[in-house]
Tab-separated table of C-alpha atoms and ligand atoms in Angstrom:
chain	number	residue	atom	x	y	z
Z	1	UNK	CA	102.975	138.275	69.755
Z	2	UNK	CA	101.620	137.354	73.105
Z	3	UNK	CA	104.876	136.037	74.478
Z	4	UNK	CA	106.781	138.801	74.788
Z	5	UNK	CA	104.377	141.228	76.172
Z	6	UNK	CA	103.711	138.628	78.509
Z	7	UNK	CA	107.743	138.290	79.635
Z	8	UNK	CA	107.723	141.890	79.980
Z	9	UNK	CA	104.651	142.392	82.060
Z	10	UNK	CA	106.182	139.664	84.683
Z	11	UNK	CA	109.899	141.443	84.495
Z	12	UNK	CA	107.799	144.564	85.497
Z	13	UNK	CA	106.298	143.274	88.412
Z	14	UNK	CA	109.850	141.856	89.539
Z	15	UNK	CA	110.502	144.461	92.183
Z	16	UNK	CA	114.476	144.566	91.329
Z	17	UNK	CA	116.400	143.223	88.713
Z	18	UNK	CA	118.467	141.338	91.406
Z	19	UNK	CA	120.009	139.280	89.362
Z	20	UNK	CA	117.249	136.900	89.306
Z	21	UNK	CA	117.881	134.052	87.388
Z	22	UNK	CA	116.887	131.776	89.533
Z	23	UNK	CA	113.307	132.566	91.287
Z	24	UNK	CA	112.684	128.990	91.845
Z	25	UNK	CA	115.846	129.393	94.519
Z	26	UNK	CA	113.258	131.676	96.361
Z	27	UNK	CA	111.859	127.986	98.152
Z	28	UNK	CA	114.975	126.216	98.749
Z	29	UNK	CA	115.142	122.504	100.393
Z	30	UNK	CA	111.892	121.599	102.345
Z	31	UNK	CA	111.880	118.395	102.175
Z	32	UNK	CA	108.622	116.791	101.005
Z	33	UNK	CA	108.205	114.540	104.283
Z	34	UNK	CA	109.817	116.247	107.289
Z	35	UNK	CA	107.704	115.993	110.553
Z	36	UNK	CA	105.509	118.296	109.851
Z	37	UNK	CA	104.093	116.183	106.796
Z	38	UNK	CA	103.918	112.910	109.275
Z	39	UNK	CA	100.134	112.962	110.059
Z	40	UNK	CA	98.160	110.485	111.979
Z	41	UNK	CA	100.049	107.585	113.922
Z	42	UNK	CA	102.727	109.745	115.863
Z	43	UNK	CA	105.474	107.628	114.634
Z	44	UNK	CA	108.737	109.397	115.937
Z	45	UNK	CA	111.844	109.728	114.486
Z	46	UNK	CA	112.758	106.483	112.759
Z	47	UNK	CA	110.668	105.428	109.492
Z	48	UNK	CA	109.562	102.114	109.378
Z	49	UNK	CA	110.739	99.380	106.729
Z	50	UNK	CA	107.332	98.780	104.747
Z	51	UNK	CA	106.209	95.936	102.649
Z	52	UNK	CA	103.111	95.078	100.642
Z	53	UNK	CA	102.380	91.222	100.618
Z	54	UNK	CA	99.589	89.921	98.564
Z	55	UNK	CA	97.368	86.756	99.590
Z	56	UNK	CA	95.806	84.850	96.683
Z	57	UNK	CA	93.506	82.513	96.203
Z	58	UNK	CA	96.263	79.256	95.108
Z	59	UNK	CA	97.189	79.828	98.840
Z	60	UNK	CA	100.285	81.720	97.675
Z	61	UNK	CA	101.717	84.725	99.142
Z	62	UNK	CA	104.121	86.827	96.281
Z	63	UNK	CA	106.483	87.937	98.716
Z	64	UNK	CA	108.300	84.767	101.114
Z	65	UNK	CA	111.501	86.795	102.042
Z	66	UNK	CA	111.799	90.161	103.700
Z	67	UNK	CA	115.062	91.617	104.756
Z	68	UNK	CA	115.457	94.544	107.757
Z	69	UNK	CA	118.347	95.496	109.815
Z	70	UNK	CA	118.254	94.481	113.676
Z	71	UNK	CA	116.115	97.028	115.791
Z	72	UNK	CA	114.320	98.861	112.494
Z	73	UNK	CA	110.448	99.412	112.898
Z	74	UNK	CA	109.021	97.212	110.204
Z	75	UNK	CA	105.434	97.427	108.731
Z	76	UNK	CA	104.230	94.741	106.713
Z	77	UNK	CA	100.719	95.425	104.931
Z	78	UNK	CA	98.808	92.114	103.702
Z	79	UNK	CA	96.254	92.404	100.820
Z	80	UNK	CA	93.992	89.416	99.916
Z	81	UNK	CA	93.455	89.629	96.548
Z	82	UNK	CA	91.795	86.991	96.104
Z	83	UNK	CA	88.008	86.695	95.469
Z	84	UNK	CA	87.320	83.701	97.264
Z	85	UNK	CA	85.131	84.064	100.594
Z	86	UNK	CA	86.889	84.255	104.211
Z	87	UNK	CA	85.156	81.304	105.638
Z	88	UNK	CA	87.125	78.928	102.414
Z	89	UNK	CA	89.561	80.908	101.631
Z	90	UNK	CA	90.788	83.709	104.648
Z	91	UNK	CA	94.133	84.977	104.900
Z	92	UNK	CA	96.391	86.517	107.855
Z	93	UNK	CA	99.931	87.468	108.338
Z	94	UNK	CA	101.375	86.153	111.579
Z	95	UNK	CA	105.060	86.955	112.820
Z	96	UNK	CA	106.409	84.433	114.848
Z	97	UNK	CA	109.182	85.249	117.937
Z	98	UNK	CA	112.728	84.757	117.137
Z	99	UNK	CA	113.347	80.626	117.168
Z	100	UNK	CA	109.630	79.728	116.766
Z	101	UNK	CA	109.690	77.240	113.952
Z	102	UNK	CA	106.851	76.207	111.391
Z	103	UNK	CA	107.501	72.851	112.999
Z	104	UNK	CA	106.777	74.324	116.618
Z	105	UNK	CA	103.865	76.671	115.871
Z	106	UNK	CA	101.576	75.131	113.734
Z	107	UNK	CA	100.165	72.413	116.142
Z	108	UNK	CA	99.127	75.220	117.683
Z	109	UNK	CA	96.858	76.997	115.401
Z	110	UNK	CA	94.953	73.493	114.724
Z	111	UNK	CA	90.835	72.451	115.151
Z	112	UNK	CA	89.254	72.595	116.826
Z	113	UNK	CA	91.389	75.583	119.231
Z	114	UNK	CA	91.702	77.600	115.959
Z	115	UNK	CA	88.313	78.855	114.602
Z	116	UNK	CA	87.172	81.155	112.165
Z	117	UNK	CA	86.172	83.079	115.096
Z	118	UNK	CA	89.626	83.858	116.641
Z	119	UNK	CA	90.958	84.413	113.423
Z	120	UNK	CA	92.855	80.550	113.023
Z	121	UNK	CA	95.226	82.518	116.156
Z	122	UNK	CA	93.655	80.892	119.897
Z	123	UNK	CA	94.772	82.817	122.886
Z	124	UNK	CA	97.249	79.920	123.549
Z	125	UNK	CA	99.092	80.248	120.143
Z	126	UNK	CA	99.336	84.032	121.023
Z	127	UNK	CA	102.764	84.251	123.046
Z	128	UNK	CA	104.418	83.137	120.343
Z	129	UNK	CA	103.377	86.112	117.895
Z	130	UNK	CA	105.315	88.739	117.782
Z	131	UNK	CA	102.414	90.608	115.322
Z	132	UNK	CA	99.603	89.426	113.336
Z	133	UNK	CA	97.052	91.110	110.943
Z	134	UNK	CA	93.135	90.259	110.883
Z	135	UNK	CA	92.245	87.220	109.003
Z	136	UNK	CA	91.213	89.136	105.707
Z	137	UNK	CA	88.686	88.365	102.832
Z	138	UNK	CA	88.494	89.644	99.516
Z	139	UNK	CA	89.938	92.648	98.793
Z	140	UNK	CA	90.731	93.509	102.224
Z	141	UNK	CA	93.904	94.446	103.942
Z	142	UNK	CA	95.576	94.829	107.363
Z	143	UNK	CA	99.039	96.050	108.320
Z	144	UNK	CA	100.829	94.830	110.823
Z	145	UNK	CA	103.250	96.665	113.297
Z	146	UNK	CA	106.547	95.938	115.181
Z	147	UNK	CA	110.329	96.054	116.165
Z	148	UNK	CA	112.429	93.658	114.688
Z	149	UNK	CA	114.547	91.937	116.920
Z	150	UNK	CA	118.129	94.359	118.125
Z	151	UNK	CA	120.228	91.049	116.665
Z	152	UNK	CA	120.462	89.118	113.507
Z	153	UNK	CA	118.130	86.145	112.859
Z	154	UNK	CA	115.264	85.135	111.574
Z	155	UNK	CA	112.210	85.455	112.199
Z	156	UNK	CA	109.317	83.432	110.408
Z	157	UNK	CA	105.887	84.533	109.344
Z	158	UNK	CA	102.887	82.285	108.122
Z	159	UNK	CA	99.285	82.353	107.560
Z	160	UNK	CA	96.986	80.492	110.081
Z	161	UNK	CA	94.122	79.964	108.473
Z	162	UNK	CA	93.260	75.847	108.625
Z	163	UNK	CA	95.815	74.055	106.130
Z	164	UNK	CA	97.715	77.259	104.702
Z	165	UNK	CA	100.566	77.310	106.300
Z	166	UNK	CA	102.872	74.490	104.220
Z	167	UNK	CA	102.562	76.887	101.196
Z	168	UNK	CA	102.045	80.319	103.107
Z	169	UNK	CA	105.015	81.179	104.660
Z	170	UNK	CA	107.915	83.461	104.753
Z	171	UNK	CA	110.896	84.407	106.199
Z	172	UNK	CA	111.776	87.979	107.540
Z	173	UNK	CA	115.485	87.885	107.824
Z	174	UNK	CA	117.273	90.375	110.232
Z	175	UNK	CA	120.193	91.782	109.465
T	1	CO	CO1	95.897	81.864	103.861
């Protein structure tokens, strides 16, 4: 009963019978995330590759390879999942420039020039970090930033806190 007197109040209000099968047509393409949707963080033109990598308390992170293509922004957001506290158990992501091994690097973020206080990253270890998040406790997260590199490689990332590294690591290769 109601149905129909409703359909024919609406046709009423239609100005002109244009037609009209298709109102919906009235709003054609906007798409959902055009410029004017892009809010904080001024990011221009080109969206950046994004990942979500999870730190857990076995020292494990659930993502160890990343693939971009040569020059994309990439963003790379760390979670620590874990429940563990910072001091025993902190986690970071750190990007390493192109041809910085594991082998090279981690000397470098030893005791006693690696502390809890500068984040497992001393100022010496810095030049060869391409991006790094905050050392993180539970339940916190940090993104991370950058341009990979305008050629193919590799580029390796690791976490820094004191003894992580052997099972923390990853590889963001650039294609
Ligand atoms: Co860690």
């Amino acid at each position: 009963m109601l149905r129909p007197t409703l359909t024919l109040v609406f046709l009423a209000l239609v100005p002109c019978g244009c037609g009209g099968s298709e109102p919906t047509a009235a709003k054609p393409a906007a798409p959902a995330h055009d410029d004017a949707g892009a809010p904080a963080g001024g990011a221009p033109a080109a969206a950046a590759a994004e990942f979500h990598v999870e730190a857990n308390d076995q020292m494990q992170y659930n993502l160890r390879q990343i693939e971009v293509k040569a020059g994309q922004k990439v963003k790379i957001t760390l979670k620590n999942v874990g429940t563990i506290v910072k001091v025993a158990m902190g986690h970071n992501l750190v990007v390493l420039r192109k041809g910085v091994s594991l082998a090279d690097f981690t000397p470098k973020v030893m005791p006693p020039a690696a502390t809890i206080d500068n984040d497992y990253l001393p100022d010496a270890a810095r030049k060869d970090v391409i991006a790094h998040t905050k050392l993180l406790g539970p339940g916190e997260s940090d993104s991370v930033e950058f341009t990979a590199p305008g050629l193919p490689g590799e580029l390796i990332y690791l976490c820094t806190f004191v003894g992580h590294a052997a099972t923390m690591n990853g590889k963001i290769i650039v294609k």
